[in-house]
């Protein structure tokens, strides 16, 4: 009997053949990583770990399970970054890599039982690994594209003088409180209490910035803090980095108070934060309010709700969300195609014009990979690499 189900081109018989080998190789990678953690001066252990992960990546590509292969690829890149000393927070990076090594066999088990390779389920872990090596999060791609509220009318009257000394002093105190609570959360010290305190800081910032676009940013940060407090959002590497971004945002606003009413928060930052709000399930007051305001319901179906409905299959975004992703991806592809057509027809071609397309092509490649479309994603990635060279 064929291992390929109708509408599914994956060969599950082939996966069954290699699963045992993959599990054993990952076990060796885990042991090598544990040995390196115990004796960090022995970098050969880390090299062994990298070699084992590389073997797993190659095997998964061979059997064409591109979602699992994407996870292995990110694991390999993180191991390489650790080898080169390119991870700013090494202990955090080692923890994320170990988590991925342990999670990949479980993901393969679920793929085989659910007959669906769905890398979008791995997005939180992929985000953590990319954060650990300083890369952009995959939730910045068309995979997750909530409707932001930047088109809503903004109040014309400025109620607060952000340049005044009392306001600056208050913002500095709030920043200090933010740094203290954030540091405690990173050290996993009384996460519930410190997340509650952090949420209060964000709510105060939301009040102070009312009438500016930054009120929206602090409101979302307050929701994330509430999720951390109640345990519906995990304090992974990506979340910790997003909290560090909150400190940078406030510092920039303190440095340039005269631009506060004109500036808007980075939409990529808003999307990344809202991804974790959507994934949380929105079961607490602020998260529920954000979920309704940004229409996040259905963008991520959590495991508990699907299990309650008696569905043991893999979880992730619903069908409407997938249609939205496809539409956004088509739009991005069309824009790249139009710009390429203009470049080809132009009599005065500049390499810089072609180079400007590289970030867009990489983002499209990342989106395709997360959707499990490994072959077209790889093709797009190789084209972007060719353009850069």
Short mmCIF file of C-alpha atoms in Angstrom, two decimals:
data_model
loop_
_atom_site.label_atom_id
_atom_site.label_comp_id
_atom_site.label_asym_id
_atom_site.label_seq_id
_atom_site.Cartn_x
_atom_site.Cartn_y
_atom_site.Cartn_z
CA UNK A 1 0.00 0.00 0.00
CA UNK A 2 1.28 3.46 -0.84
CA UNK A 3 2.43 5.77 1.95
CA UNK A 4 0.99 8.76 0.09
CA UNK A 5 -2.52 9.84 1.02
CA UNK A 6 -4.92 11.54 -1.38
CA UNK A 7 -4.12 15.26 -1.54
CA UNK A 8 -0.85 14.67 0.28
CA UNK A 9 2.36 14.06 -1.66
CA UNK A 10 4.38 13.04 1.41
CA UNK A 11 5.69 9.48 1.56
CA UNK A 12 4.96 8.37 5.12
CA UNK A 13 6.48 4.94 4.52
CA UNK A 14 9.81 6.66 3.78
CA UNK A 15 9.42 8.70 6.97
CA UNK A 16 8.83 5.50 8.92
CA UNK A 17 12.07 4.06 7.51
CA UNK A 18 14.22 7.01 8.59
CA UNK A 19 12.53 7.98 11.87
CA UNK A 20 14.55 5.56 13.96
CA UNK A 21 17.81 6.75 12.42
CA UNK A 22 16.81 10.40 12.98
CA UNK A 23 15.93 9.75 16.63
CA UNK A 24 19.27 8.02 17.25
CA UNK A 25 21.23 10.80 15.53
CA UNK A 26 19.35 13.46 17.51
CA UNK A 27 20.11 11.53 20.70
CA UNK A 28 23.80 11.72 19.81
CA UNK A 29 23.42 15.45 19.12
CA UNK A 30 21.79 15.89 22.53
CA UNK A 31 24.60 14.02 24.30
CA UNK A 32 27.24 16.09 22.47
CA UNK A 33 25.47 19.33 23.40
CA UNK A 34 25.16 18.26 27.05
CA UNK A 35 28.89 17.45 27.08
CA UNK A 36 29.67 20.90 25.66
CA UNK A 37 27.51 22.62 28.30
CA UNK A 38 29.44 20.75 31.02
CA UNK A 39 32.85 21.59 29.47
CA UNK A 40 32.46 24.73 27.29
CA UNK A 41 36.18 24.83 26.52
CA UNK A 42 35.80 21.57 24.54
CA UNK A 43 34.35 22.98 21.30
CA UNK A 44 34.77 19.63 19.52
CA UNK A 45 31.58 18.52 21.31
CA UNK A 46 29.70 21.40 19.75
CA UNK A 47 31.16 20.48 16.35
CA UNK A 48 29.93 16.90 16.81
CA UNK A 49 26.47 18.25 17.66
CA UNK A 50 26.50 20.37 14.49
CA UNK A 51 27.54 17.35 12.39
CA UNK A 52 24.69 15.20 13.76
CA UNK A 53 22.12 17.94 13.14
CA UNK A 54 23.46 18.38 9.59
CA UNK A 55 22.87 14.65 8.98
CA UNK A 56 19.27 14.93 10.22
CA UNK A 57 18.67 17.98 8.01
CA UNK A 58 19.93 16.08 4.96
CA UNK A 59 17.77 13.05 5.72
CA UNK A 60 14.60 15.13 6.10
CA UNK A 61 15.31 16.92 2.83
CA UNK A 62 15.83 13.56 1.12
CA UNK A 63 12.38 12.28 2.19
CA UNK A 64 10.90 15.72 1.34
CA UNK A 65 9.33 16.57 4.69
CA UNK A 66 10.14 20.24 4.35
CA UNK A 67 8.47 21.45 7.55
CA UNK A 68 10.62 19.19 9.70
CA UNK A 69 13.59 19.99 7.45
CA UNK A 70 13.03 23.71 8.11
CA UNK A 71 13.29 23.06 11.85
CA UNK A 72 16.49 21.06 11.32
CA UNK A 73 17.87 23.82 9.08
CA UNK A 74 17.29 26.44 11.79
CA UNK A 75 18.87 24.10 14.35
CA UNK A 76 21.93 23.74 12.10
CA UNK A 77 22.22 27.51 11.63
CA UNK A 78 21.96 28.06 15.39
CA UNK A 79 24.64 25.43 16.07
CA UNK A 80 26.88 27.14 13.49
CA UNK A 81 26.30 30.52 15.15
CA UNK A 82 27.27 29.01 18.51
CA UNK A 83 30.40 27.51 16.96
CA UNK A 84 31.40 30.93 15.61
CA UNK A 85 30.59 32.69 18.88
CA UNK A 86 27.89 34.80 17.21
CA UNK A 87 25.19 34.35 19.87
CA UNK A 88 25.02 37.30 22.26
CA UNK A 89 23.07 35.32 24.87
CA UNK A 90 24.88 31.97 24.62
CA UNK A 91 23.16 30.22 27.54
CA UNK A 92 19.77 31.14 26.09
CA UNK A 93 20.83 29.91 22.63
CA UNK A 94 22.05 26.59 24.05
CA UNK A 95 18.73 26.12 25.85
CA UNK A 96 16.73 26.81 22.69
CA UNK A 97 18.88 24.39 20.65
CA UNK A 98 18.38 21.67 23.26
CA UNK A 99 14.64 22.32 23.21
CA UNK A 100 14.59 21.93 19.41
CA UNK A 101 16.59 18.68 19.55
CA UNK A 102 14.03 17.27 22.00
CA UNK A 103 11.01 18.60 20.10
CA UNK A 104 11.85 17.39 16.58
CA UNK A 105 11.17 13.65 17.25
CA UNK A 106 7.84 14.55 18.90
CA UNK A 107 6.93 16.69 15.88
CA UNK A 108 7.75 13.80 13.51
CA UNK A 109 5.52 11.49 15.59
CA UNK A 110 2.66 13.95 15.28
CA UNK A 111 3.28 14.41 11.55
CA UNK A 112 3.08 10.67 11.04
CA UNK A 113 -0.06 10.19 13.14
CA UNK A 114 -1.80 13.32 11.80
CA UNK A 115 -0.64 12.77 8.20
CA UNK A 116 0.26 16.44 7.87
CA UNK A 117 3.62 18.24 7.85
CA UNK A 118 2.70 21.69 9.17
CA UNK A 119 5.73 23.83 10.04
CA UNK A 120 3.54 26.76 11.10
CA UNK A 121 3.04 24.82 14.35
CA UNK A 122 6.77 25.22 14.95
CA UNK A 123 6.67 28.99 14.50
CA UNK A 124 7.22 29.84 18.21
CA UNK A 125 10.26 27.54 18.38
CA UNK A 126 11.56 28.78 15.01
CA UNK A 127 11.18 32.35 16.28
CA UNK A 128 13.16 31.49 19.41
CA UNK A 129 15.99 29.97 17.36
CA UNK A 130 16.14 32.91 14.96
CA UNK A 131 16.15 35.31 17.91
CA UNK A 132 19.06 33.43 19.48
CA UNK A 133 21.21 34.15 16.41
CA UNK A 134 19.96 37.70 15.83
CA UNK A 135 17.70 37.03 12.83
CA UNK A 136 14.25 38.46 12.12
CA UNK A 137 11.26 36.49 13.38
CA UNK A 138 9.24 34.41 10.95
CA UNK A 139 6.04 35.96 12.31
CA UNK A 140 7.08 39.11 10.40
CA UNK A 141 6.28 37.34 7.12
CA UNK A 142 2.93 37.02 5.35
CA UNK A 143 2.31 33.92 7.49
CA UNK A 144 0.86 36.21 10.16
CA UNK A 145 -0.68 39.44 8.94
CA UNK A 146 -3.27 40.90 11.33
CA UNK A 147 -5.04 44.11 10.44
CA UNK A 148 -3.15 46.86 12.25
CA UNK A 149 -4.98 50.03 13.26
CA UNK A 150 -2.60 52.60 11.79
CA UNK A 151 -5.39 53.89 9.54
CA UNK A 152 -7.56 54.93 12.49
CA UNK A 153 -7.88 58.71 13.04
CA UNK A 154 -5.42 60.13 15.52
CA UNK A 155 -6.40 62.80 18.07
CA UNK A 156 -5.16 66.19 16.93
CA UNK A 157 -4.75 67.71 20.39
CA UNK A 158 -1.55 66.92 22.27
CA UNK A 159 -2.34 66.81 25.99
CA UNK A 160 1.19 66.15 27.31
CA UNK A 161 4.43 68.00 26.71
CA UNK A 162 6.87 65.09 26.38
CA UNK A 163 9.82 67.50 26.49
CA UNK A 164 8.93 68.77 29.96
CA UNK A 165 11.22 67.78 32.80
CA UNK A 166 8.49 66.19 35.00
CA UNK A 167 7.32 63.93 32.15
CA UNK A 168 10.89 62.95 31.22
CA UNK A 169 11.60 62.12 34.87
CA UNK A 170 8.46 59.98 35.06
CA UNK A 171 9.37 58.12 31.87
CA UNK A 172 12.88 57.46 33.19
CA UNK A 173 11.45 55.99 36.39
CA UNK A 174 9.11 53.77 34.38
CA UNK A 175 12.01 52.64 32.22
CA UNK A 176 14.01 51.73 35.31
CA UNK A 177 11.06 49.74 36.70
CA UNK A 178 10.71 48.02 33.31
CA UNK A 179 14.38 47.02 33.30
CA UNK A 180 14.23 45.62 36.85
CA UNK A 181 11.13 43.48 36.24
CA UNK A 182 12.34 42.34 32.82
CA UNK A 183 15.70 41.24 34.25
CA UNK A 184 13.87 39.24 36.92
CA UNK A 185 11.69 37.53 34.27
CA UNK A 186 14.78 36.58 32.25
CA UNK A 187 16.31 35.05 35.40
CA UNK A 188 12.96 33.28 35.99
CA UNK A 189 12.59 34.90 39.41
CA UNK A 190 8.93 35.00 40.52
CA UNK A 191 7.77 35.36 36.91
CA UNK A 192 4.10 35.76 37.85
CA UNK A 193 4.65 38.69 40.23
CA UNK A 194 7.26 40.42 38.05
CA UNK A 195 5.10 40.02 34.94
CA UNK A 196 2.23 41.64 36.85
CA UNK A 197 4.48 44.56 37.80
CA UNK A 198 5.75 44.83 34.21
CA UNK A 199 2.16 44.94 32.97
CA UNK A 200 1.46 47.85 35.32
CA UNK A 201 4.45 49.72 33.86
CA UNK A 202 3.15 49.16 30.32
CA UNK A 203 -0.35 50.31 31.30
CA UNK A 204 1.07 53.50 32.79
CA UNK A 205 3.03 54.07 29.56
CA UNK A 206 -0.16 53.49 27.57
CA UNK A 207 -1.88 56.20 29.62
CA UNK A 208 1.02 58.65 29.23
CA UNK A 209 1.15 58.13 25.45
CA UNK A 210 -2.62 58.33 24.95
CA UNK A 211 -3.31 60.37 21.84
CA UNK A 212 -0.20 59.05 20.06
CA UNK A 213 0.37 55.88 18.04
CA UNK A 214 2.64 54.55 20.79
CA UNK A 215 -0.33 54.02 23.11
CA UNK A 216 -1.19 51.07 20.86
CA UNK A 217 2.29 49.59 21.30
CA UNK A 218 2.23 49.79 25.10
CA UNK A 219 -1.28 48.33 25.21
CA UNK A 220 -0.07 45.26 23.29
CA UNK A 221 3.01 44.96 25.52
CA UNK A 222 0.66 45.08 28.54
CA UNK A 223 -1.29 42.17 27.04
CA UNK A 224 1.89 40.15 26.54
CA UNK A 225 2.87 40.83 30.17
CA UNK A 226 -0.57 39.60 31.25
CA UNK A 227 -0.03 36.43 29.22
CA UNK A 228 3.32 35.88 30.95
CA UNK A 229 1.66 36.45 34.33
CA UNK A 230 -1.07 33.86 33.69
CA UNK A 231 1.13 31.38 31.82
CA UNK A 232 -0.70 31.60 28.48
CA UNK A 233 2.47 33.08 26.93
CA UNK A 234 5.79 31.35 27.56
CA UNK A 235 8.94 33.31 28.33
CA UNK A 236 10.96 31.99 25.38
CA UNK A 237 13.93 33.60 23.64
CA UNK A 238 11.73 35.54 21.19
CA UNK A 239 9.51 36.96 23.95
CA UNK A 240 12.55 37.99 25.97
CA UNK A 241 13.99 39.75 22.94
CA UNK A 242 10.68 41.53 22.31
CA UNK A 243 10.75 42.75 25.92
CA UNK A 244 14.28 44.05 25.35
CA UNK A 245 12.84 45.90 22.35
CA UNK A 246 10.37 47.63 24.68
CA UNK A 247 13.30 49.13 26.56
CA UNK A 248 14.92 50.31 23.31
CA UNK A 249 11.64 51.85 22.13
CA UNK A 250 11.25 53.82 25.35
CA UNK A 251 14.88 54.94 25.24
CA UNK A 252 14.41 56.29 21.69
CA UNK A 253 11.28 58.15 22.75
CA UNK A 254 13.18 59.66 25.68
CA UNK A 255 16.03 60.70 23.37
CA UNK A 256 13.70 62.37 20.85
CA UNK A 257 10.58 63.53 22.74
CA UNK A 258 9.76 66.16 20.11
CA UNK A 259 9.08 63.42 17.50
CA UNK A 260 6.69 61.34 19.62
CA UNK A 261 3.48 62.67 18.08
CA UNK A 262 4.77 62.17 14.51
CA UNK A 263 6.41 58.77 14.89
CA UNK A 264 4.65 55.43 14.60
CA UNK A 265 5.76 52.15 16.18
CA UNK A 266 7.41 49.61 13.90
CA UNK A 267 4.62 47.51 12.28
CA UNK A 268 6.88 44.42 12.34
CA UNK A 269 7.19 44.78 16.11
CA UNK A 270 3.41 45.09 16.45
CA UNK A 271 2.87 41.97 14.30
CA UNK A 272 5.38 39.93 16.29
CA UNK A 273 3.75 40.90 19.59
CA UNK A 274 0.26 40.20 18.22
CA UNK A 275 1.38 36.76 17.06
CA UNK A 276 1.95 35.77 20.69
CA UNK A 277 -1.32 37.41 21.71
CA UNK A 278 -3.14 35.32 19.07
CA UNK A 279 -1.36 32.14 20.14
CA UNK A 280 -2.21 32.75 23.82
CA UNK A 281 -5.90 32.05 23.28
CA UNK A 282 -6.96 35.39 24.80
CA UNK A 283 -8.41 33.96 28.02
CA UNK A 284 -7.57 36.93 30.27
CA UNK A 285 -9.09 40.45 30.14
CA UNK A 286 -6.40 42.40 28.26
CA UNK A 287 -5.61 39.54 25.89
CA UNK A 288 -9.32 39.07 25.14
CA UNK A 289 -9.66 42.79 24.42
CA UNK A 290 -6.65 42.74 22.07
CA UNK A 291 -7.93 39.59 20.35
CA UNK A 292 -11.25 41.28 19.63
CA UNK A 293 -9.72 44.65 18.66
CA UNK A 294 -7.31 43.15 16.11
CA UNK A 295 -9.65 40.32 15.05
CA UNK A 296 -7.12 37.65 16.01
CA UNK A 297 -9.66 34.93 16.73
CA UNK A 298 -9.00 31.98 14.41
CA UNK A 299 -5.53 33.13 13.38
CA UNK A 300 -4.17 30.43 15.64
CA UNK A 301 -6.16 27.39 16.83
CA UNK A 302 -4.72 26.22 20.13
CA UNK A 303 -4.16 22.56 20.94
CA UNK A 304 -6.51 22.49 23.93
CA UNK A 305 -9.55 23.81 22.04
CA UNK A 306 -9.00 21.39 19.16
CA UNK A 307 -8.56 18.47 21.54
CA UNK A 308 -11.80 19.48 23.28
CA UNK A 309 -13.56 19.12 19.92
CA UNK A 310 -12.21 15.59 19.58
CA UNK A 311 -9.74 16.42 16.82
CA UNK A 312 -6.36 14.76 17.37
CA UNK A 313 -4.83 16.22 14.22
CA UNK A 314 -2.19 18.89 14.13
CA UNK A 315 -3.17 22.41 15.10
CA UNK A 316 -2.40 25.82 13.70
CA UNK A 317 -4.16 28.62 11.79
CA UNK A 318 -7.68 28.05 10.50
CA UNK A 319 -8.65 27.86 6.82
CA UNK A 320 -9.66 31.52 6.53
CA UNK A 321 -6.27 32.57 7.86
CA UNK A 322 -4.53 30.32 5.34
CA UNK A 323 -6.52 31.96 2.53
CA UNK A 324 -5.41 35.38 3.84
CA UNK A 325 -1.80 34.20 3.91
CA UNK A 326 -2.06 32.97 0.32
CA UNK A 327 -3.55 36.29 -0.81
CA UNK A 328 -0.81 38.29 0.94
CA UNK A 329 1.86 36.03 -0.53
CA UNK A 330 0.43 36.41 -4.04
CA UNK A 331 0.50 40.19 -3.61
CA UNK A 332 4.16 40.12 -2.52
CA UNK A 333 5.10 37.86 -5.45
CA UNK A 334 3.28 40.15 -7.89
CA UNK A 335 5.14 43.21 -6.58
CA UNK A 336 8.51 41.46 -6.93
CA UNK A 337 7.60 40.29 -10.44
CA UNK A 338 6.62 43.82 -11.50
CA UNK A 339 9.87 45.26 -10.17
CA UNK A 340 11.87 42.54 -11.93
CA UNK A 341 10.03 43.27 -15.20
CA UNK A 342 10.91 46.96 -14.87
CA UNK A 343 14.54 46.06 -14.21
CA UNK A 344 14.74 43.77 -17.27
CA UNK A 345 13.13 46.36 -19.57
CA UNK A 346 15.21 49.27 -18.26
CA UNK A 347 18.00 50.57 -20.49
CA UNK A 348 19.99 51.82 -17.48
CA UNK A 349 20.17 48.87 -15.12
CA UNK A 350 21.65 49.34 -11.67
CA UNK A 351 22.72 46.41 -9.47
CA UNK A 352 21.48 48.37 -6.45
CA UNK A 353 17.93 48.13 -7.83
CA UNK A 354 18.25 44.36 -7.96
CA UNK A 355 19.76 44.26 -4.47
CA UNK A 356 16.69 46.06 -3.12
CA UNK A 357 14.61 42.98 -4.03
CA UNK A 358 16.67 40.60 -1.88
CA UNK A 359 14.90 41.25 1.48
CA UNK A 360 11.50 40.79 -0.18
CA UNK A 361 12.57 37.53 -1.86
CA UNK A 362 14.02 36.19 1.40
CA UNK A 363 10.79 37.05 3.21
CA UNK A 364 8.77 35.22 0.53
CA UNK A 365 11.12 32.23 0.82
CA UNK A 366 10.62 32.17 4.59
CA UNK A 367 6.84 32.33 4.18
CA UNK A 368 6.84 29.44 1.69
CA UNK A 369 9.04 27.38 4.00
CA UNK A 370 6.77 27.92 6.99
CA UNK A 371 3.79 26.90 4.84
CA UNK A 372 5.60 23.62 4.13
CA UNK A 373 6.33 24.53 0.50
CA UNK A 374 10.00 23.69 0.77
CA UNK A 375 10.83 23.31 -2.93
CA UNK A 376 9.52 26.71 -4.14
CA UNK A 377 10.84 28.28 -0.93
CA UNK A 378 14.30 26.88 -1.60
CA UNK A 379 14.12 28.07 -5.20
CA UNK A 380 13.23 31.60 -4.07
CA UNK A 381 16.02 31.56 -1.48
CA UNK A 382 18.61 30.44 -4.05
CA UNK A 383 17.47 33.20 -6.45
CA UNK A 384 17.88 35.81 -3.70
CA UNK A 385 21.35 34.45 -2.92
CA UNK A 386 22.23 34.65 -6.60
CA UNK A 387 21.03 38.25 -6.73
CA UNK A 388 23.17 39.21 -3.74
CA UNK A 389 26.28 37.72 -5.33
#
